[in-house]
XYZ file of C-alpha atoms in Angstrom:
724
model
C -70.087 67.750 124.023
C -70.282 70.817 125.785
C -73.391 73.396 124.767
C -73.778 76.202 127.052
C -76.054 80.122 126.201
C -72.919 81.272 124.896
C -70.473 78.782 123.097
C -70.389 75.238 122.008
C -67.910 72.842 121.771
C -68.146 69.758 119.062
C -65.931 67.177 117.712
C -64.840 67.463 113.794
C -63.426 64.219 111.613
C -59.920 63.556 112.573
C -59.329 64.628 115.949
C -59.817 68.241 116.037
C -62.611 69.645 118.010
C -64.396 73.073 117.163
C -65.305 75.486 119.825
C -67.453 78.107 118.078
C -68.542 81.043 119.944
C -72.496 81.861 119.261
C -74.100 84.531 122.593
C -77.781 84.023 122.664
C -80.134 86.170 121.951
C -77.342 89.185 120.992
C -76.494 89.974 117.750
C -72.791 89.985 118.492
C -70.628 87.768 120.999
C -68.513 89.039 124.523
C -67.126 87.383 127.313
C -69.438 88.816 129.787
C -69.821 86.477 133.571
C -71.934 83.433 131.971
C -69.541 83.366 129.453
C -66.500 82.751 131.506
C -67.994 80.068 132.754
C -69.261 78.465 129.440
C -65.650 78.667 128.566
C -64.696 76.221 131.801
C -66.903 74.151 131.224
C -65.949 73.056 128.213
C -61.998 72.930 128.676
C -63.534 70.162 131.308
C -65.401 68.765 128.599
C -62.175 69.161 126.186
C -59.157 68.229 129.255
C -61.495 64.942 129.966
C -59.607 63.524 126.154
C -55.463 63.547 125.298
C -52.853 62.982 122.034
C -54.073 61.180 119.833
C -58.215 61.585 120.264
C -57.259 65.170 120.180
C -55.329 66.300 117.953
C -55.840 71.266 118.002
C -58.901 72.262 118.422
C -60.745 75.502 116.329
C -62.080 78.259 117.767
C -64.194 80.267 115.676
C -67.710 82.130 115.655
C -71.096 81.584 114.825
C -71.727 85.284 114.261
C -70.166 88.058 111.114
C -67.817 88.680 114.198
C -65.058 86.606 117.020
C -66.014 88.550 119.789
C -66.298 92.391 120.627
C -64.605 91.906 123.176
C -65.364 92.081 127.797
C -69.371 92.857 128.403
C -68.506 95.879 128.962
C -72.604 96.975 131.247
C -70.585 94.261 134.464
C -67.809 96.530 134.287
C -69.447 99.467 136.397
C -70.753 96.690 138.794
C -68.016 94.708 139.294
C -64.820 98.487 139.864
C -67.354 99.735 142.122
C -67.054 96.929 144.469
C -63.344 96.829 144.611
C -59.209 95.577 143.947
C -59.865 92.387 145.383
C -63.138 92.082 143.663
C -62.105 93.159 139.816
C -58.484 90.832 140.549
C -61.765 87.696 141.468
C -63.177 88.785 138.152
C -59.752 88.918 136.681
C -58.206 85.480 137.565
C -61.496 83.651 136.851
C -60.706 84.986 132.987
C -56.653 84.059 132.740
C -57.186 80.044 134.279
C -59.531 80.077 130.947
C -56.740 81.748 128.707
C -54.287 79.591 130.473
C -55.782 76.352 129.959
C -56.216 76.636 126.383
C -52.515 77.671 125.703
C -50.889 74.969 127.923
C -53.866 72.098 125.982
C -51.182 68.964 124.554
C -52.467 70.214 121.278
C -52.556 73.213 119.173
C -54.837 75.776 118.629
C -56.038 77.780 115.928
C -58.284 80.658 116.142
C -60.704 82.048 113.337
C -60.864 86.106 112.483
C -64.043 87.698 111.241
C -65.339 90.555 111.861
C -63.954 91.650 115.100
C -61.374 90.163 117.508
C -61.317 93.755 120.226
C -60.266 93.780 123.983
C -60.771 90.614 125.593
C -61.526 89.252 122.662
C -57.472 89.400 120.095
C -56.902 88.637 124.542
C -58.113 85.610 123.826
C -56.862 85.213 120.326
C -53.856 86.005 121.451
C -53.340 82.679 123.696
C -54.147 81.100 121.536
C -50.679 79.059 118.966
C -51.473 80.512 115.663
C -53.609 83.795 114.713
C -56.617 83.479 110.944
C -57.338 86.779 109.653
C -60.327 87.498 107.589
C -59.364 90.971 105.222
C -61.833 93.421 105.962
C -62.007 92.128 110.374
C -60.027 94.346 112.925
C -58.441 93.511 116.340
C -57.687 95.810 118.230
C -56.582 96.372 122.643
C -59.042 100.094 122.936
C -58.902 99.188 126.897
C -57.026 102.245 127.569
C -59.846 104.413 126.455
C -61.813 102.892 129.400
C -59.878 104.428 131.148
C -57.937 101.029 132.015
C -54.874 98.850 130.387
C -55.717 94.951 129.095
C -56.364 93.049 131.789
C -56.354 88.551 130.133
C -52.948 88.663 129.532
C -52.658 91.531 126.488
C -50.223 92.884 128.337
C -48.072 89.771 128.831
C -48.496 87.896 125.052
C -49.046 91.016 123.323
C -45.363 92.511 123.756
C -43.620 88.604 123.588
C -45.734 87.728 120.323
C -45.164 90.834 118.226
C -42.245 92.634 119.927
C -42.342 96.401 122.055
C -42.682 99.392 120.573
C -45.575 96.907 118.141
C -47.794 96.273 121.941
C -46.733 99.681 123.480
C -48.160 101.361 120.478
C -51.726 99.161 119.732
C -52.298 99.488 123.215
C -51.463 102.662 123.993
C -53.553 103.824 121.383
C -56.378 101.641 121.445
C -57.326 101.760 117.745
C -58.486 99.148 115.590
C -56.165 97.494 113.030
C -56.855 95.648 109.968
C -55.584 92.790 108.462
C -52.417 93.981 105.892
C -50.561 95.536 109.506
C -52.133 93.081 112.016
C -51.019 91.156 109.756
C -46.643 92.892 108.663
C -46.695 93.568 112.743
C -46.698 89.400 113.427
C -50.324 89.825 115.786
C -52.065 87.702 113.074
C -50.200 84.509 111.179
C -52.881 84.692 107.788
C -55.120 86.498 106.110
C -57.853 85.568 104.134
C -60.989 85.453 102.476
C -64.526 85.012 104.585
C -65.731 82.403 102.818
C -61.773 80.644 103.303
C -61.163 81.608 106.510
C -62.001 77.779 108.071
C -60.174 75.598 105.405
C -56.847 78.371 106.408
C -58.037 77.642 110.246
C -58.101 73.572 109.650
C -54.696 73.805 107.610
C -53.145 75.217 109.876
C -54.367 72.683 112.222
C -52.585 70.043 110.115
C -49.267 71.286 109.558
C -49.049 71.309 113.297
C -49.740 67.943 113.591
C -47.667 67.698 110.670
C -44.379 68.916 112.133
C -44.564 71.785 108.923
C -45.692 73.838 111.847
C -43.878 74.471 115.913
C -46.838 75.192 117.969
C -44.537 73.756 121.049
C -41.987 76.742 120.842
C -44.887 80.077 119.736
C -45.817 78.721 123.081
C -42.334 78.882 124.486
C -41.569 82.687 123.971
C -44.820 83.444 124.565
C -45.087 82.189 128.661
C -41.031 83.313 129.242
C -39.531 86.529 130.040
C -39.382 89.388 126.652
C -36.107 88.268 124.914
C -34.371 91.763 125.528
C -31.454 92.435 127.181
C -31.173 94.962 130.250
C -29.624 97.983 127.496
C -32.724 97.176 124.920
C -35.357 96.662 127.131
C -35.085 100.711 128.889
C -34.554 102.023 125.466
C -37.683 100.946 124.465
C -39.759 101.605 127.735
C -38.194 104.512 128.591
C -38.421 106.057 124.751
C -43.009 104.862 125.109
C -42.873 106.607 127.959
C -42.044 109.381 126.192
C -44.134 109.137 123.425
C -46.995 108.160 124.857
C -47.216 110.552 128.253
C -46.580 113.211 125.308
C -49.842 111.936 123.162
C -52.577 110.718 126.459
C -51.541 114.124 128.514
C -51.848 113.410 132.205
C -55.305 113.687 132.696
C -55.644 110.003 130.836
C -53.435 107.632 133.104
C -54.009 103.744 131.661
C -51.611 104.479 128.580
C -48.913 104.953 130.916
C -49.876 102.164 133.284
C -49.990 99.867 130.470
C -46.527 100.822 129.094
C -44.998 100.644 133.023
C -46.023 97.198 133.527
C -45.558 95.321 130.276
C -41.745 96.973 131.246
C -41.749 95.611 135.460
C -43.213 92.201 133.934
C -40.419 91.620 130.852
C -37.948 89.862 133.234
C -40.896 87.388 133.746
C -42.748 83.918 133.224
C -46.352 84.425 132.351
C -47.752 83.158 135.926
C -46.410 86.361 137.189
C -46.938 88.620 133.875
C -50.859 88.318 135.178
C -50.428 89.561 138.329
C -48.303 92.532 138.083
C -51.026 92.973 134.828
C -53.696 91.872 136.924
C -53.071 94.117 140.441
C -52.429 98.074 138.391
C -56.154 96.966 135.389
C -56.990 96.472 139.915
C -55.835 99.198 140.832
C -57.452 101.533 137.547
C -60.388 100.476 137.644
C -61.627 101.497 141.091
C -60.380 104.972 139.698
C -63.072 107.878 138.374
C -62.070 108.552 135.686
C -61.778 104.416 134.914
C -65.225 104.814 136.088
C -66.022 108.207 134.090
C -64.585 106.222 130.825
C -66.373 103.168 131.386
C -70.426 105.419 131.760
C -69.001 106.885 128.521
C -69.282 104.148 126.684
C -72.155 102.560 128.459
C -73.736 105.427 127.327
C -73.072 106.493 123.957
C -74.795 102.822 123.243
C -77.313 104.055 125.228
C -77.723 106.678 122.523
C -76.679 104.473 119.318
C -79.806 102.353 120.693
C -82.510 105.118 121.254
C -81.390 106.335 118.180
C -81.792 103.110 115.861
C -86.124 102.886 118.428
C -86.226 106.033 115.705
C -84.690 104.835 112.716
C -86.670 101.070 112.765
C -90.250 103.242 113.850
C -88.946 105.832 110.961
C -88.130 102.919 107.910
C -87.328 104.828 105.170
C -84.247 106.991 105.900
C -83.796 110.078 104.475
C -82.295 108.945 100.273
C -82.962 112.748 99.010
C -81.864 116.336 101.698
C -82.405 119.790 101.634
C -80.712 121.969 103.196
C -81.483 125.544 103.101
C -78.746 129.045 103.597
C -75.353 128.627 102.091
C -72.409 129.806 104.495
C -70.316 127.850 106.535
C -73.154 126.309 107.840
C -75.002 124.793 105.003
C -71.345 124.067 103.154
C -70.922 122.223 106.337
C -74.245 120.362 106.610
C -73.576 119.658 102.373
C -70.068 118.743 102.921
C -71.401 116.104 105.284
C -74.468 114.516 103.654
C -73.008 114.481 100.000
C -69.084 112.359 101.780
C -71.961 110.123 103.205
C -73.507 109.284 100.061
C -77.097 110.607 101.140
C -77.508 113.337 97.800
C -78.033 117.147 98.719
C -79.680 120.054 97.444
C -77.948 123.564 98.107
C -79.689 126.107 97.538
C -79.179 130.296 98.063
C -80.735 133.172 97.230
C -77.825 134.855 95.299
C -75.363 133.238 93.952
C -72.487 134.196 96.111
C -73.856 132.502 98.527
C -73.635 129.424 96.878
C -69.925 130.016 95.568
C -68.840 129.559 99.672
C -70.796 127.017 99.729
C -69.279 124.546 97.279
C -65.915 126.174 99.404
C -66.106 124.945 102.115
C -67.268 121.189 100.675
C -64.320 121.184 98.980
C -61.901 122.537 101.009
C -62.342 119.513 103.075
C -62.951 116.918 100.629
C -59.345 118.416 99.929
C -58.670 117.661 103.199
C -59.677 114.434 103.746
C -57.669 113.403 99.957
C -54.693 115.261 101.261
C -54.854 113.689 104.118
C -55.194 110.332 102.426
C -58.146 109.166 103.359
C -59.597 109.941 100.467
C -59.804 109.303 96.684
C -59.469 112.260 94.364
C -62.803 110.372 91.998
C -64.487 109.997 95.482
C -63.923 112.791 95.649
C -65.465 113.725 92.121
C -68.454 111.073 93.546
C -68.834 113.176 96.230
C -68.671 116.346 94.286
C -71.348 115.853 91.951
C -74.040 115.084 95.189
C -74.178 118.681 95.923
C -76.136 120.226 93.937
C -76.042 124.041 94.732
C -79.745 125.478 93.564
C -81.197 129.448 93.611
C -84.740 127.703 92.876
C -87.161 125.439 94.883
C -87.058 122.982 91.783
C -86.833 119.101 93.164
C -87.706 119.786 96.364
C -90.626 117.749 96.528
C -89.048 114.893 95.606
C -86.718 115.806 98.949
C -87.622 113.118 102.382
C -85.782 116.099 104.598
C -84.691 119.807 104.296
C -82.859 121.189 107.515
C -83.239 125.574 107.540
C -79.306 127.038 108.093
C -80.533 130.577 107.624
C -79.577 134.359 108.998
C -80.059 133.559 113.226
C -83.651 135.814 113.015
C -86.837 134.599 113.994
C -88.617 136.944 111.062
C -86.468 136.023 108.765
C -86.183 131.566 109.557
C -90.046 131.620 109.648
C -91.064 133.080 106.475
C -88.654 130.750 105.253
C -89.887 128.086 106.462
C -93.292 129.124 105.044
C -92.055 129.624 101.541
C -90.370 126.348 101.585
C -93.478 124.409 103.410
C -94.804 126.178 99.818
C -92.615 122.946 97.516
C -91.989 120.203 98.824
C -93.750 117.004 99.877
C -96.794 117.231 102.311
C -94.789 114.069 103.859
C -91.117 115.955 104.422
C -89.962 116.698 107.181
C -88.820 120.412 107.408
C -85.696 121.081 110.896
C -84.828 123.574 111.892
C -80.777 124.534 112.435
C -81.408 127.328 114.996
C -79.145 127.542 118.232
C -81.159 129.532 120.010
C -85.110 130.130 119.151
C -87.853 128.530 120.269
C -89.387 126.034 117.467
C -92.741 125.680 118.758
C -92.659 130.066 117.956
C -90.689 129.003 114.372
C -93.705 126.982 114.268
C -96.782 129.024 114.496
C -95.864 130.034 110.269
C -95.845 126.778 109.717
C -99.297 124.940 108.748
C -97.852 121.356 109.128
C -96.430 121.906 112.459
C -96.456 118.477 112.969
C -93.931 118.143 110.627
C -91.329 120.507 111.337
C -88.897 120.265 114.195
C -85.170 121.720 115.696
C -81.706 119.983 114.192
C -79.251 121.947 115.839
C -75.816 121.262 115.205
C -72.545 122.206 115.564
C -69.646 124.056 114.501
C -67.823 122.753 112.609
C -70.222 120.950 111.647
C -67.947 118.078 109.514
C -66.145 118.115 113.337
C -68.964 118.038 115.986
C -70.489 114.974 116.461
C -73.865 115.877 118.929
C -77.094 116.938 116.741
C -79.453 118.319 118.610
C -83.187 116.955 118.116
C -85.499 119.440 119.264
C -89.423 118.676 119.435
C -91.838 121.748 119.466
C -95.820 122.231 120.210
C -96.676 120.410 117.335
C -93.913 117.832 117.408
C -94.865 114.940 115.796
C -93.153 111.627 116.794
C -92.633 110.894 112.805
C -90.766 114.409 112.451
C -88.408 113.190 114.846
C -87.982 110.062 113.502
C -86.767 111.174 110.461
C -84.431 114.453 111.531
C -82.638 111.299 113.976
C -82.304 109.156 111.184
C -80.415 111.647 109.076
C -78.297 112.470 111.828
C -77.253 109.232 112.626
C -77.006 108.526 108.221
C -74.499 111.881 108.618
C -72.305 109.902 111.492
C -73.692 112.178 114.299
C -74.704 110.784 117.642
C -78.524 112.551 118.120
C -80.036 113.583 121.092
C -83.806 114.206 121.245
C -84.918 116.506 123.476
C -88.280 119.586 123.945
C -88.019 122.904 123.488
C -86.939 125.779 125.515
C -85.028 128.505 125.421
C -81.231 127.246 124.196
C -82.451 123.702 124.183
C -79.952 122.243 125.988
C -76.077 122.900 125.011
C -76.688 126.543 125.158
C -79.120 126.882 127.881
C -76.368 125.283 129.816
C -73.891 127.270 128.414
C -74.660 130.380 129.113
C -74.347 129.783 132.590
C -71.483 128.777 132.126
C -69.325 132.126 130.763
C -72.050 133.460 133.045
C -69.366 131.889 135.786
C -67.054 133.206 133.327
C -68.908 136.801 132.852
C -68.611 137.635 136.733
C -65.359 136.062 137.278
C -63.546 138.829 135.074
C -66.423 141.088 136.441
C -64.385 140.401 139.904
C -60.947 141.723 138.612
C -59.913 137.718 137.490
C -57.774 137.077 134.799
C -59.327 135.044 132.113
C -56.161 133.698 131.026
C -55.377 132.628 133.692
C -58.993 131.348 134.286
C -58.150 129.354 131.144
C -55.313 128.097 132.059
C -56.886 126.536 135.454
C -60.134 125.416 133.725
C -57.732 123.781 130.737
C -56.098 122.035 133.732
C -59.146 120.849 134.679
C -59.770 119.534 131.713
C -61.257 121.822 128.854
C -60.082 121.189 126.050
C -59.986 125.690 126.198
C -61.063 128.130 128.632
C -64.305 130.410 128.226
C -62.388 133.300 127.039
C -60.919 130.989 123.981
C -64.544 129.519 123.665
C -66.224 132.127 123.223
C -63.082 133.648 120.610
C -64.289 130.629 118.283
C -67.516 131.098 118.648
C -67.879 134.002 117.376
C -68.664 137.107 120.292
C -71.593 138.508 118.443
C -72.904 135.143 118.015
C -72.358 135.113 121.963
C -73.496 137.775 122.843
C -77.130 137.906 121.175
C -77.871 133.512 122.219
C -76.479 136.326 125.985
C -79.933 137.796 125.223
C -81.940 135.626 124.070
C -81.323 133.284 126.971
C -81.239 136.656 129.041
C -84.405 137.404 128.624
C -86.169 133.800 129.157
C -83.645 133.837 131.834
C -83.845 136.748 133.895
C -83.829 135.535 137.263
C -80.045 133.897 136.981
C -78.664 135.307 133.930
C -80.218 139.022 133.289
C -77.216 141.112 133.859
C -76.560 144.638 135.726
C -72.958 145.091 134.905
C -71.128 145.230 131.393
C -69.803 142.897 130.987
C -66.276 141.266 129.444
C -67.869 139.600 125.929
C -69.851 143.019 125.567
C -66.825 145.552 126.164
C -64.251 143.826 124.159
C -67.716 143.346 121.446
C -68.090 146.940 121.477
C -64.549 147.978 120.804
C -65.207 145.610 117.002
C -62.997 142.672 118.212
C -64.861 139.002 117.048
C -63.249 136.894 118.558
C -61.232 134.714 115.876
C -63.296 135.831 112.674
C -62.105 138.598 112.583
C -58.993 138.265 114.083
C -59.514 139.333 117.329
C -61.401 139.444 120.558
C -59.717 138.277 123.596
C -56.990 136.730 121.580
C -55.136 138.448 119.032
C -55.650 135.406 115.635
C -52.064 134.130 113.535
C -52.741 132.319 110.908
C -49.834 129.615 111.135
C -47.713 128.360 107.505
C -51.155 125.864 107.347
C -53.440 129.102 107.288
C -54.890 128.173 110.840
C -55.509 130.674 113.247
C -52.702 130.396 116.129
C -53.608 132.580 119.844
C -52.002 135.263 120.703
C -51.422 136.836 124.437
C -53.622 140.588 123.509
C -52.328 143.321 125.135
C -55.204 145.350 123.831
C -57.992 143.378 125.229
C -55.969 143.206 128.387
C -56.633 146.747 127.731
C -60.161 147.278 127.099
C -60.964 144.887 130.006
C -58.590 147.238 132.330
C -57.342 145.764 135.781
C -57.217 142.218 136.190
C -55.429 141.299 138.716
C -54.126 138.102 140.622
C -56.564 137.855 143.660
C -57.099 135.708 146.777
C -58.724 133.907 144.466
C -58.034 129.934 144.215
C -58.050 127.855 141.490
C -60.725 125.568 143.022
C -62.773 128.220 143.726
C -62.139 129.476 140.167
C -63.061 126.135 138.987
C -66.569 126.368 141.287
C -67.477 129.416 139.704
C -66.522 128.032 136.782
C -68.407 125.099 136.960
C -71.381 125.196 139.779
C -73.889 127.659 137.350
C -73.280 124.619 134.515
C -74.791 121.703 136.932
C -77.432 123.317 138.844
C -78.980 124.702 135.311
C -78.757 121.051 133.827
C -80.059 119.403 136.648
C -82.858 121.662 136.150
C -83.595 120.819 132.529
C -83.631 117.300 133.952
C -86.101 117.366 136.353
C -88.101 120.134 133.668
C -88.192 116.753 131.248
C -85.975 119.641 128.175
C -83.255 115.406 128.296
C -85.412 112.509 128.531
C -81.889 111.095 131.175
C -78.935 111.716 132.970
C -76.439 109.799 130.302
C -78.051 111.768 127.378
C -77.377 115.304 129.214
C -73.930 114.185 129.991
C -73.307 113.532 126.939
C -74.778 115.893 125.056
C -71.968 118.166 126.935
C -69.485 115.784 126.078
C -70.487 116.276 122.591
C -72.014 119.343 122.782
C -68.838 120.992 124.231
C -65.841 119.150 124.839
C -66.939 118.032 128.500
C -63.464 116.602 129.559
C -64.974 112.601 129.344
C -62.271 111.644 132.119
C -64.808 113.422 134.132
C -67.750 111.693 132.246
C -70.558 114.414 132.169
C -71.141 117.310 134.080
C -73.574 115.088 136.643
C -71.262 111.421 136.690
C -68.813 114.824 138.212
C -71.318 115.222 140.914
C -71.675 111.817 142.174
C -67.915 111.276 142.035
C -67.401 113.983 144.044
C -71.230 113.627 146.257
C -74.093 115.972 146.146
C -73.466 117.038 149.460
C -69.331 118.172 148.202
C -70.938 119.918 145.334
C -73.738 121.533 147.991
C -70.002 122.107 149.974
C -68.115 123.675 146.525
C -71.544 125.930 145.644
C -72.395 127.505 149.659
C -69.927 130.599 149.211
C -71.088 131.815 146.294
C -74.466 131.884 146.986
C -74.781 136.276 147.989
C -73.275 136.204 144.755
C -75.391 135.993 142.426
C -78.729 133.523 141.928
C -76.898 130.765 139.524
C -74.876 129.670 142.449
C -78.635 128.789 144.295
C -78.703 124.999 143.456
C -82.076 123.922 142.028
C -84.376 121.675 144.732
C -84.203 119.042 142.123
C -80.947 119.024 143.145
C -81.031 119.310 147.029
C -84.016 117.058 147.322
C -81.135 114.789 146.054
C -78.317 115.609 148.546
C -80.935 115.162 150.759
C -81.379 111.649 150.358
C -77.987 111.258 149.577
C -79.148 109.812 145.480
C -76.772 109.862 142.833
C -77.682 110.331 139.116
C -76.337 107.026 138.350
C -77.294 104.414 141.160
C -75.039 101.338 141.388
C -76.233 97.857 140.274
C -73.602 95.545 142.541
C -72.682 92.436 140.278
C -74.447 89.802 140.423
C -72.392 87.448 141.130
C -69.041 86.392 139.774
C -67.158 83.852 137.576
C -65.771 81.253 138.912
């Protein structure tokens, strides 16, 4: 009946039509402009038939998953075009879904793999939903700073109730078949083998009059069946809970509930207008543009990793880690958790015990949270082989060195290990500051060597920097990226320089903090300001977590490398506290004091001892905006230098490294996207008042060139026409 590039419509026996989604040239189905247009054309073809020639419509997918949602890559162009363009974009597919919902015959959708975002909204427009036991569904739009825009806030509360709709939409989570069936979002759960037959069976039941699909439609297209008191209680309770969870920087979850509340007394058409108005308003905010940018940048990281994995072909089936401390134990845990056997070598039995204790502690936590069975925990522990010798190292695919951060010690350990492994084995070092090129001078096969910088704690931090030294081969990079991907991490390939990417950019930020404290600004106030700006922890708290001893060592390395910007002519606050024996969380006191709670987690408290050590700290005339500028300008300028020097390949990779490696606020999209948001001229105005304070505040040539040329880091490509 209809054949397009993204879907087809065919007639089956007994008057049943089947709409099959199958986006050509892609592994998944997406609701892009072309899909929207072709769905309208398929519905035109279908409208030519009426009962008794047409008795029902089955919706399915020719791919393993029904629909992963809208084509997010199209969002930025539409969003940048303004609210009216966004509403026109929504209206085109809302017309389709309304036509689908108004067909004179029952409509059943079969869900395998995924039905997310617009994919689930398609399903909600159908009369019945049949799902496989392995499939997952959800409405993740709030994670992009927006709300569902194709009827999700309208149909879900009318189908499953306000409480379910609030939880599903505000959380943005994916839900399994059991949860979906219990919530009433789907009507049946079957195995993949029985999915199609089950969908056809439901259509036959409708045609026989045993299922009342018309009543279903009436409920979805009418006002919510709550009295005023019930509705007020449900919505006010939901808003309070969601506001506390989402926080002030993420308005979409609360906005979604407000839309449902406002539309509760309306029918479908008016409710969709309310939804579209709020979607369009949110879509044109910097938060939505930043979070959509994060999604697109994350997809870029995934594509890059897949290219390296394809080049590697082999992957990692056996690994080893040298040094069994907290870091080595964390790496061993992650490898074992992901099913990759790993040897954990140390020079002392006590070190091995510490590493095993760390892995065991992390596995026990998973069991306690219900995320792992006891037997699976045992299997994971059995994949970790503690050893004091190199037996079997000639059989591993990659060795990660994680010994003490000392050039001579690392070179000695790496050279010794190289003699014990096969010629094809890749050696990687988990160093945070030491040059990969310099470390490779001790090796006879430097082409098989690179950096693999994990962030602490390994199990929680998604980023892994893969660092190319002067003689590192593509094969070494490919194998290391493969291993990082197998571990569930986000690898970013960078070139060698002191501090690599993240630490090189983070320590100018810490230098800005040191200058503020030197000038009398209270470090607790700085933390509060930066946390309100969006950081998960302020710089003083972050230094305590990193460890003041670790930070000072890294600061010295960075100051030697970049003396014009990072060498100080004063004793920093970090050095004062360190000299007084305060190391941060690790010994109970740094900028703050730390006391363990009932679960053994360190809780920070204001420290009179730290404040006394640092002398007079006053509430200066400096505004909060000035504090943000003095903290952020050094970070951004260093990141621009890294980009222009080729340390990192693209603005997207630079931004994602900072989000995943430092906790940079996702709702700001990364440092470079934030500069695009405030504008290059705006950023220059932010930096200029402090130009005489330190070279940290001098704009590099690359940034000045962008300011003068009006260039952005992320040029917006306008949409090439809209769906009609």
